[in-house]
PDB file of C-alpha atoms in Angstrom:
ATOM      1  CA  MET A   1      -1.228   6.434   8.092  1.00 47.00           C
ATOM      2  CA  ALA A   2       0.073   8.288  11.840  1.00 54.00           C
ATOM      3  CA  SER A   3       2.023  10.767  10.011  1.00 82.00           C
ATOM      4  CA  LEU A   4       1.758  12.704   7.708  1.00 91.00           C
ATOM      5  CA  LEU A   5       3.967  12.448   5.252  1.00 96.00           C
ATOM      6  CA  VAL A   6       3.911  15.571   2.303  1.00 96.00           C
ATOM      7  CA  VAL A   7       5.604  19.020   3.657  1.00 95.00           C
ATOM      8  CA  SER A   8       5.336  20.013   0.262  1.00 95.00           C
ATOM      9  CA  LEU A   9       3.251  20.373  -3.028  1.00 95.00           C
ATOM     10  CA  LYS A  10       4.444  22.622  -5.916  1.00 95.00           C
ATOM     11  CA  ARG A  11       3.007  22.921  -9.327  1.00 92.00           C
ATOM     12  CA  GLN A  12       5.161  22.910 -12.151  1.00 92.00           C
ATOM     13  CA  GLY A  13       2.780  23.009 -15.600  1.00 86.00           C
ATOM     14  CA  SER A  14      -0.828  21.464 -16.100  1.00 85.00           C
ATOM     15  CA  SER A  15      -0.599  17.647 -15.161  1.00 90.00           C
ATOM     16  CA  ALA A  16       3.093  17.924 -13.401  1.00 95.00           C
ATOM     17  CA  PHE A  17       4.558  19.069  -9.440  1.00 96.00           C
ATOM     18  CA  THR A  18       7.802  18.047  -7.392  1.00 97.00           C
ATOM     19  CA  ALA A  19       7.368  17.301  -3.640  1.00 97.00           C
ATOM     20  CA  ARG A  20       9.167  16.890  -0.785  1.00 97.00           C
ATOM     21  CA  CYS A  21       8.346  14.381   1.439  1.00 97.00           C
ATOM     22  CA  GLN A  22       9.723  13.714   4.680  1.00 96.00           C
ATOM     23  CA  TRP A  23       9.261   9.524   6.327  1.00 96.00           C
ATOM     24  CA  PRO A  24      10.017   9.857   9.908  1.00 94.00           C
ATOM     25  CA  ARG A  25      12.830   6.951  10.814  1.00 93.00           C
ATOM     26  CA  LEU A  26       9.762   6.033  14.251  1.00 92.00           C
ATOM     27  CA  HIS A  27       6.656   5.673  11.822  1.00 92.00           C
ATOM     28  CA  PRO A  28       4.871   3.043  13.303  1.00 91.00           C
ATOM     29  CA  LEU A  29       5.118   0.354  10.327  1.00 93.00           C
ATOM     30  CA  ASN A  30       9.360   0.987  10.673  1.00 93.00           C
ATOM     31  CA  GLU A  31      11.559  -1.787  11.975  1.00 91.00           C
ATOM     32  CA  ARG A  32      12.592   0.390  15.342  1.00 88.00           C
ATOM     33  CA  ALA A  33      16.701  -0.142  14.308  1.00 90.00           C
ATOM     34  CA  ILE A  34      19.334   2.388  14.523  1.00 91.00           C
ATOM     35  CA  ALA A  35      19.489   2.162  11.070  1.00 92.00           C
ATOM     36  CA  VAL A  36      15.558   2.530   9.568  1.00 92.00           C
ATOM     37  CA  SER A  37      15.294   1.222   6.355  1.00 92.00           C
ATOM     38  CA  HIS A  38      11.594   2.787   5.516  1.00 94.00           C
ATOM     39  CA  HIS A  39       8.834   0.361   4.763  1.00 94.00           C
ATOM     40  CA  PRO A  40       7.427   0.010   1.284  1.00 94.00           C
ATOM     41  CA  LEU A  41       4.290   1.700   2.376  1.00 94.00           C
ATOM     42  CA  ILE A  42       5.507   4.896   2.903  1.00 96.00           C
ATOM     43  CA  MET A  43       5.782   5.691  -0.916  1.00 96.00           C
ATOM     44  CA  ALA A  44       2.588   4.332  -1.164  1.00 96.00           C
ATOM     45  CA  GLU A  45       0.967   6.584   1.418  1.00 95.00           C
ATOM     46  CA  SER A  46       2.524   9.680   0.723  1.00 96.00           C
ATOM     47  CA  THR A  47       1.132   9.252  -3.233  1.00 97.00           C
ATOM     48  CA  ARG A  48      -2.118   8.774  -1.763  1.00 94.00           C
ATOM     49  CA  GLN A  49      -1.013  11.952   0.835  1.00 94.00           C
ATOM     50  CA  LEU A  50      -0.286  13.205  -2.514  1.00 95.00           C
ATOM     51  CA  ALA A  51      -3.439  12.354  -4.194  1.00 92.00           C
ATOM     52  CA  VAL A  52      -5.607  13.840  -1.075  1.00 90.00           C
ATOM     53  CA  ALA A  53      -3.886  17.323  -1.349  1.00 90.00           C
ATOM     54  CA  LEU A  54      -4.295  18.059  -5.134  1.00 88.00           C
ATOM     55  CA  ALA A  55      -8.273  16.874  -4.689  1.00 83.00           C
ATOM     56  CA  ARG A  56      -8.073  20.143  -2.319  1.00 78.00           C
ATOM     57  CA  GLN A  57      -6.414  22.208  -4.456  1.00 71.00           C
ATOM     58  CA  PRO A  58      -9.155  24.700  -6.530  1.00 60.00           C
ATOM     59  CA  HIS A  59     -10.359  23.276  -9.694  1.00 61.00           C
ATOM     60  CA  GLY A  60      -9.087  20.018  -7.727  1.00 63.00           C
ATOM     61  CA  LEU A  61      -9.633  16.137  -8.978  1.00 66.00           C
ATOM     62  CA  GLY A  62     -12.012  15.367  -6.633  1.00 67.00           C
ATOM     63  CA  SER A  63     -12.093  12.656  -3.529  1.00 72.00           C
ATOM     64  CA  LEU A  64     -11.261   9.545  -5.035  1.00 86.00           C
ATOM     65  CA  GLU A  65      -9.773   6.674  -3.610  1.00 91.00           C
ATOM     66  CA  PRO A  66      -6.739   4.314  -4.573  1.00 94.00           C
ATOM     67  CA  VAL A  67      -8.483   0.644  -6.562  1.00 94.00           C
ATOM     68  CA  SER A  68      -4.894   0.118  -8.218  1.00 96.00           C
ATOM     69  CA  VAL A  69      -0.867   0.587  -6.646  1.00 97.00           C
ATOM     70  CA  SER A  70       1.987  -0.034  -8.468  1.00 98.00           C
ATOM     71  CA  LEU A  71       5.368   0.073  -6.730  1.00 97.00           C
ATOM     72  CA  GLY A  72       8.501  -0.239  -7.830  1.00 96.00           C
ATOM     73  CA  PHE A  73      12.199   0.201  -6.700  1.00 95.00           C
ATOM     74  CA  ALA A  74      15.074   0.719  -8.610  1.00 93.00           C
ATOM     75  CA  PRO A  75      18.236  -1.343  -8.326  1.00 89.00           C
ATOM     76  CA  GLY A  76      20.922  -0.635  -5.108  1.00 86.00           C
ATOM     77  CA  PRO A  77      20.256   0.935  -1.406  1.00 85.00           C
ATOM     78  CA  ARG A  78      17.438   2.090  -0.822  1.00 90.00           C
ATOM     79  CA  PRO A  79      17.260   5.465   1.938  1.00 92.00           C
ATOM     80  CA  THR A  80      17.438   4.922   5.329  1.00 93.00           C
ATOM     81  CA  GLU A  81      17.344   6.691   7.932  1.00 94.00           C
ATOM     82  CA  ARG A  82      19.471   6.793  11.671  1.00 93.00           C
ATOM     83  CA  GLY A  83      18.465  10.223  13.459  1.00 92.00           C
ATOM     84  CA  SER A  84      14.893  11.522  12.786  1.00 93.00           C
ATOM     85  CA  ALA A  85      13.157  11.504   9.073  1.00 94.00           C
ATOM     86  CA  THR A  86      14.390  11.225   5.366  1.00 96.00           C
ATOM     87  CA  ASP A  87      13.971  13.927   3.135  1.00 96.00           C
ATOM     88  CA  VAL A  88      12.708  12.591  -0.024  1.00 97.00           C
ATOM     89  CA  ALA A  89      12.175  14.791  -3.035  1.00 98.00           C
ATOM     90  CA  VAL A  90       8.480  14.082  -5.152  1.00 98.00           C
ATOM     91  CA  ARG A  91       8.493  14.301  -9.312  1.00 98.00           C
ATOM     92  CA  VAL A  92       4.489  13.726  -9.957  1.00 97.00           C
ATOM     93  CA  SER A  93       2.386  13.427 -13.058  1.00 96.00           C
ATOM     94  CA  VAL A  94      -1.534  12.947 -13.789  1.00 94.00           C
ATOM     95  CA  SER A  95      -2.629  11.844 -15.873  1.00 93.00           C
ATOM     96  CA  ASP A  96      -5.616   9.413 -17.331  1.00 91.00           C
ATOM     97  CA  HIS A  97      -8.806  11.213 -16.098  1.00 85.00           C
ATOM     98  CA  ALA A  98     -11.882  10.151 -17.217  1.00 87.00           C
ATOM     99  CA  THR A  99     -15.157  12.147 -16.423  1.00 83.00           C
ATOM    100  CA  GLN A 100     -18.797  11.124 -16.498  1.00 82.00           C
ATOM    101  CA  ALA A 101     -21.588  13.668 -16.847  1.00 80.00           C
ATOM    102  CA  GLY A 102     -18.687  16.712 -16.356  1.00 76.00           C
ATOM    103  CA  LEU A 103     -17.641  15.117 -12.756  1.00 78.00           C
ATOM    104  CA  GLN A 104     -13.907  13.102 -12.483  1.00 80.00           C
ATOM    105  CA  THR A 105     -14.303   9.276 -12.263  1.00 86.00           C
ATOM    106  CA  ALA A 106     -10.940   8.310 -12.679  1.00 91.00           C
ATOM    107  CA  TYR A 107      -7.356   9.786 -12.592  1.00 92.00           C
ATOM    108  CA  ARG A 108      -3.911   8.160 -12.266  1.00 95.00           C
ATOM    109  CA  ILE A 109      -1.093   9.677 -10.380  1.00 96.00           C
ATOM    110  CA  THR A 110       2.781   8.768 -10.786  1.00 98.00           C
ATOM    111  CA  ALA A 111       5.282   9.830  -8.387  1.00 98.00           C
ATOM    112  CA  GLU A 112       9.121   9.039  -8.975  1.00 98.00           C
ATOM    113  CA  TYR A 113      10.649   9.425  -5.383  1.00 98.00           C
ATOM    114  CA  GLU A 114      14.509  10.913  -5.460  1.00 97.00           C
ATOM    115  CA  HIS A 115      16.607  10.573  -1.993  1.00 96.00           C
ATOM    116  CA  ALA A 116      20.097  12.164  -2.291  1.00 93.00           C
ATOM    117  CA  GLY A 117      19.319  13.188  -5.923  1.00 93.00           C
ATOM    118  CA  LYS A 118      19.346   9.487  -6.622  1.00 95.00           C
ATOM    119  CA  LEU A 119      15.688   7.593  -7.956  1.00 97.00           C
ATOM    120  CA  PHE A 120      15.015   4.925  -5.718  1.00 97.00           C
ATOM    121  CA  GLY A 121      11.457   4.043  -6.378  1.00 97.00           C
ATOM    122  CA  SER A 122       8.412   5.411  -7.989  1.00 98.00           C
ATOM    123  CA  CYS A 123       4.483   4.685  -7.586  1.00 98.00           C
ATOM    124  CA  THR A 124       1.552   5.188  -9.484  1.00 98.00           C
ATOM    125  CA  MET A 125      -2.058   4.403  -8.152  1.00 97.00           C
ATOM    126  CA  ARG A 126      -4.901   4.524 -10.304  1.00 96.00           C
ATOM    127  CA  CYS A 127      -8.098   6.560  -7.813  1.00 94.00           C
ATOM    128  CA  ALA A 128     -11.259   6.236  -9.022  1.00 92.00           C
ATOM    129  CA  ARG A 129     -15.009   5.685  -7.294  1.00 82.00           C
ATOM    130  CA  PRO A 130     -14.696   1.850  -5.878  1.00 70.00           C
ATOM    131  CA  ALA A 131     -16.596  -0.480  -8.307  1.00 61.00           C
ATOM    132  CA  ASN A 132     -19.589  -2.328  -6.175  1.00 63.00           C
ATOM    133  CA  PRO A 133     -18.594  -0.382  -3.021  1.00 59.00           C
ATOM    134  CA  ASP A 134     -22.119  -2.321  -1.489  1.00 60.00           C
ATOM    135  CA  GLY A 135     -21.228  -5.749  -2.519  1.00 57.00           C
ATOM    136  CA  PRO A 136     -21.722  -8.470  -0.320  1.00 47.00           C
ATOM    137  CA  PRO A 137     -19.567  -8.703   2.020  1.00 54.00           C
ATOM    138  CA  ALA A 138     -17.830 -12.412   3.257  1.00 53.00           C
ATOM    139  CA  ALA A 139     -18.329 -13.542   6.862  1.00 47.00           C
ATOM    140  CA  ALA A 140     -15.791 -13.062   8.735  1.00 52.00           C
ATOM    141  CA  ARG A 141     -14.037 -15.691  10.597  1.00 52.00           C
ATOM    142  CA  SER A 142     -13.452 -16.529  13.867  1.00 47.00           C
ATOM    143  CA  SER A 143     -10.100 -15.829  15.680  1.00 55.00           C
ATOM    144  CA  PRO A 144      -9.870 -18.778  17.746  1.00 62.00           C
ATOM    145  CA  SER A 145      -9.754 -21.546  14.917  1.00 80.00           C
ATOM    146  CA  LEU A 146      -6.472 -19.243  12.819  1.00 87.00           C
ATOM    147  CA  LEU A 147      -2.964 -19.075  14.276  1.00 93.00           C
ATOM    148  CA  HIS A 148      -0.828 -15.759  12.948  1.00 95.00           C
ATOM    149  CA  PRO A 149       2.549 -15.852  12.115  1.00 96.00           C
ATOM    150  CA  PRO A 150       5.662 -14.057  13.647  1.00 96.00           C
ATOM    151  CA  ALA A 151       6.263 -10.026  12.050  1.00 96.00           C
ATOM    152  CA  ALA A 152       9.263 -12.118  11.319  1.00 95.00           C
ATOM    153  CA  ALA A 153       7.856 -14.418   8.749  1.00 96.00           C
ATOM    154  CA  VAL A 154       6.248 -11.809   7.368  1.00 97.00           C
ATOM    155  CA  GLY A 155       8.272  -8.696   7.793  1.00 95.00           C
ATOM    156  CA  ALA A 156       6.287  -6.404   9.673  1.00 96.00           C
ATOM    157  CA  ALA A 157       8.229  -4.339  12.700  1.00 94.00           C
ATOM    158  CA  ALA A 158       5.992  -6.396  15.396  1.00 94.00           C
ATOM    159  CA  ASP A 159       3.292  -8.788  15.804  1.00 95.00           C
ATOM    160  CA  THR A 160       0.101  -6.225  15.578  1.00 95.00           C
ATOM    161  CA  ASP A 161       1.090  -5.471  11.946  1.00 96.00           C
ATOM    162  CA  VAL A 162      -0.235  -9.162  10.649  1.00 97.00           C
ATOM    163  CA  MET A 163      -2.532  -8.994   8.209  1.00 97.00           C
ATOM    164  CA  LEU A 164      -2.710 -12.450   7.612  1.00 97.00           C
ATOM    165  CA  ALA A 165      -3.730 -15.794   9.031  1.00 96.00           C
ATOM    166  CA  ARG A 166      -3.131 -19.708   8.960  1.00 94.00           C
ATOM    167  CA  ALA A 167      -6.974 -22.227   9.320  1.00 91.00           C
ATOM    168  CA  PRO A 168      -6.017 -25.862  10.495  1.00 86.00           C
ATOM    169  CA  GLN A 169      -6.539 -26.887   6.985  1.00 86.00           C
ATOM    170  CA  GLY A 170      -3.307 -24.525   5.678  1.00 89.00           C
ATOM    171  CA  ARG A 171      -5.373 -22.202   4.319  1.00 94.00           C
ATOM    172  CA  LEU A 172      -4.594 -18.191   4.072  1.00 96.00           C
ATOM    173  CA  PHE A 173      -6.833 -15.616   5.006  1.00 95.00           C
ATOM    174  CA  ILE A 174      -6.521 -12.218   6.065  1.00 96.00           C
ATOM    175  CA  ALA A 175      -7.542 -11.612   9.369  1.00 95.00           C
ATOM    176  CA  PRO A 176      -5.388  -8.078  10.963  1.00 95.00           C
ATOM    177  CA  ARG A 177      -3.793  -9.873  14.252  1.00 94.00           C
ATOM    178  CA  ASP A 178      -4.940  -5.875  15.729  1.00 94.00           C
ATOM    179  CA  PRO A 179      -8.865  -4.885  13.966  1.00 90.00           C
ATOM    180  CA  GLY A 180      -8.189  -1.076  14.874  1.00 89.00           C
ATOM    181  CA  HIS A 181      -4.425  -0.562  13.792  1.00 92.00           C
ATOM    182  CA  PRO A 182      -3.729   2.684  13.408  1.00 88.00           C
ATOM    183  CA  VAL A 183      -2.348   3.111  10.753  1.00 90.00           C
ATOM    184  CA  LEU A 184      -3.418   0.053   8.118  1.00 92.00           C
ATOM    185  CA  LEU A 185      -7.000  -0.284   9.581  1.00 92.00           C
ATOM    186  CA  ALA A 186      -7.091   4.217  10.648  1.00 87.00           C
ATOM    187  CA  GLY A 187     -10.314   5.249  11.635  1.00 86.00           C
ATOM    188  CA  ARG A 188     -12.046   1.700  11.820  1.00 86.00           C
ATOM    189  CA  PRO A 189     -12.979   1.363   7.553  1.00 88.00           C
ATOM    190  CA  ALA A 190     -16.228  -0.658   6.748  1.00 85.00           C
ATOM    191  CA  ARG A 191     -14.575  -2.411   4.165  1.00 89.00           C
ATOM    192  CA  LEU A 192     -10.237  -3.256   3.785  1.00 93.00           C
ATOM    193  CA  PRO A 193      -8.348  -0.123   2.543  1.00 93.00           C
ATOM    194  CA  ALA A 194      -6.884  -1.069  -0.728  1.00 94.00           C
ATOM    195  CA  LEU A 195      -2.536  -0.319   0.919  1.00 95.00           C
ATOM    196  CA  ALA A 196      -3.905  -2.510   3.486  1.00 96.00           C
ATOM    197  CA  VAL A 197      -4.839  -4.976   0.745  1.00 97.00           C
ATOM    198  CA  LEU A 198      -1.448  -4.467  -0.602  1.00 97.00           C
ATOM    199  CA  GLU A 199       0.346  -5.589   2.518  1.00 98.00           C
ATOM    200  CA  ALA A 200      -1.804  -8.372   3.137  1.00 97.00           C
ATOM    201  CA  ALA A 201      -0.189  -9.383  -0.797  1.00 98.00           C
ATOM    202  CA  ARG A 202       3.096  -8.200   0.422  1.00 98.00           C
ATOM    203  CA  GLN A 203       3.123 -10.336   3.514  1.00 98.00           C
ATOM    204  CA  ALA A 204       1.663 -13.112   2.157  1.00 98.00           C
ATOM    205  CA  ALA A 205       4.442 -13.994  -0.581  1.00 97.00           C
ATOM    206  CA  LEU A 206       6.619 -13.239   2.405  1.00 97.00           C
ATOM    207  CA  LEU A 207       5.303 -16.169   4.630  1.00 97.00           C
ATOM    208  CA  THR A 208       5.256 -18.502   1.705  1.00 96.00           C
ATOM    209  CA  SER A 209       8.529 -17.813   0.222  1.00 96.00           C
ATOM    210  CA  GLY A 210      10.576 -17.788   3.124  1.00 95.00           C
ATOM    211  CA  MET A 211      12.149 -14.855   1.857  1.00 95.00           C
ATOM    212  CA  THR A 212      12.608 -10.880   3.848  1.00 93.00           C
ATOM    213  CA  ALA A 213      11.142  -7.767   2.975  1.00 93.00           C
ATOM    214  CA  ALA A 214      14.638  -6.658   1.372  1.00 91.00           C
ATOM    215  CA  ALA A 215      14.088  -9.099  -0.832  1.00 93.00           C
ATOM    216  CA  VAL A 216      11.126  -7.243  -2.355  1.00 95.00           C
ATOM    217  CA  ALA A 217      11.507  -5.640  -5.037  1.00 95.00           C
ATOM    218  CA  GLY A 218       8.188  -3.896  -6.582  1.00 97.00           C
ATOM    219  CA  LEU A 219       4.238  -4.879  -5.968  1.00 98.00           C
ATOM    220  CA  HIS A 220       0.439  -4.176  -7.742  1.00 98.00           C
ATOM    221  CA  MET A 221      -2.593  -4.845  -6.552  1.00 97.00           C
ATOM    222  CA  GLU A 222      -5.850  -4.018  -8.304  1.00 96.00           C
ATOM    223  CA  LEU A 223      -9.121  -3.608  -6.209  1.00 95.00           C
ATOM    224  CA  ARG A 224     -12.146  -5.621  -8.485  1.00 93.00           C
ATOM    225  CA  ALA A 225     -14.204  -5.907  -5.578  1.00 91.00           C
ATOM    226  CA  PRO A 226     -15.002  -4.885  -2.041  1.00 91.00           C
ATOM    227  CA  VAL A 227     -12.096  -6.972   0.630  1.00 93.00           C
ATOM    228  CA  PRO A 228     -13.441  -7.133   3.820  1.00 92.00           C
ATOM    229  CA  LEU A 229     -12.004  -6.508   6.921  1.00 92.00           C
ATOM    230  CA  SER A 230     -11.043 -10.088   8.305  1.00 92.00           C
ATOM    231  CA  GLY A 231     -11.860 -13.577   6.180  1.00 92.00           C
ATOM    232  CA  ALA A 232     -10.783 -12.888   3.069  1.00 94.00           C
ATOM    233  CA  LEU A 233      -9.100 -15.819   1.301  1.00 95.00           C
ATOM    234  CA  VAL A 234      -5.274 -15.828   0.215  1.00 97.00           C
ATOM    235  CA  GLU A 235      -3.854 -17.605  -2.831  1.00 97.00           C
ATOM    236  CA  VAL A 236      -0.552 -17.230  -3.611  1.00 98.00           C
ATOM    237  CA  THR A 237       0.965 -19.065  -6.447  1.00 97.00           C
ATOM    238  CA  ALA A 238       4.896 -18.725  -7.111  1.00 95.00           C
ATOM    239  CA  GLU A 239       6.518 -17.704 -10.447  1.00 94.00           C
ATOM    240  CA  PRO A 240       9.680 -16.389 -11.896  1.00 93.00           C
ATOM    241  CA  GLY A 241      10.832 -13.866 -10.547  1.00 94.00           C
ATOM    242  CA  GLY A 242       8.223 -13.253  -7.659  1.00 96.00           C
ATOM    243  CA  SER A 243       4.225 -14.383  -6.182  1.00 97.00           C
ATOM    244  CA  ARG A 244       0.472 -13.845  -7.744  1.00 98.00           C
ATOM    245  CA  VAL A 245      -1.815 -13.533  -5.435  1.00 98.00           C
ATOM    246  CA  LEU A 246      -5.101 -13.842  -5.201  1.00 98.00           C
ATOM    247  CA  ILE A 247      -7.028 -12.940  -3.009  1.00 96.00           C
ATOM    248  CA  MET A 248     -11.428 -14.128  -3.061  1.00 95.00           C
ATOM    249  CA  ALA A 249     -14.408 -12.545  -0.813  1.00 91.00           C
ATOM    250  CA  ALA A 250     -17.648 -14.279  -0.875  1.00 86.00           C
ATOM    251  CA  GLY A 251     -17.112 -16.008  -4.085  1.00 88.00           C
ATOM    252  CA  GLN A 252     -15.582 -13.615  -5.472  1.00 91.00           C
ATOM    253  CA  ILE A 253     -12.076 -12.196  -6.598  1.00 94.00           C
ATOM    254  CA  ALA A 254     -11.887  -8.742  -4.484  1.00 94.00           C
ATOM    255  CA  ALA A 255      -8.430  -8.380  -5.626  1.00 96.00           C
ATOM    256  CA  LEU A 256      -5.297  -9.636  -7.124  1.00 97.00           C
ATOM    257  CA  GLY A 257      -1.785  -8.771  -7.723  1.00 96.00           C
ATOM    258  CA  THR A 258       2.132  -9.650  -8.193  1.00 98.00           C
ATOM    259  CA  VAL A 259       5.347  -9.477  -5.804  1.00 98.00           C
ATOM    260  CA  ALA A 260       8.122  -9.413  -7.450  1.00 97.00           C
ATOM    261  CA  LEU A 261      11.269 -11.109  -5.384  1.00 95.00           C
ATOM    262  CA  PRO A 262      13.731 -11.075  -8.195  1.00 90.00           C
ATOM    263  CA  GLY A 263      15.351 -14.183  -5.904  1.00 75.00           C
ATOM    264  CA  ALA A 264      12.667 -16.491  -6.281  1.00 67.00           C
TER     265      ALA A 264
END
């Protein structure tokens, strides 16, 4: 992402760590307001950065990619920021190690986030070598036939953060408004990163439910196959307490997940 969020990381045991993060009020994904409620992906990106930091330590975990992400928020208010940055304490654990021929092939990192001594959210991320990373790409749809929703309708801070568009038939597709987005598509990757897929699912659930970003109490996304940068079909099904999101690419399920919306 555009900001380095992890400030420190200390080992507390064989698989336990403590960390400190700083979340800037003016992070590109945040709303521009006097009192900012941080974008939920900042918690996921902090967890990804913690995984990178652990991988770079001596005898580290190895450079693997997020293939599933789960976010959960505790009941009650989330930290807001009126100044420059929010200081966040993190408890980190690593589990479910998998190896093949002596090489690390997967692990799970869980991070619990506290502010002012109170737990407000957690993120569990499974990192692995992506399945079929060179799978068949889906053809990108031409942008003139697609209509992007306004940022407010998908819980985004700016129109350039919008990840979705509708075709004339009403079907919903992943089509980033900014194909070179400095946060969601940093470095212009060859396929959609897991956190960008998670954001597309969040936006799709908000768009189809008509609810606001503050209504989201949890997110989960699991990658099954490569998701192209543009053109994947998004199907949203309402269910009690939220939405189920299915992302199709090249005729197969590329990702599936859920968005918890307790008021739905």
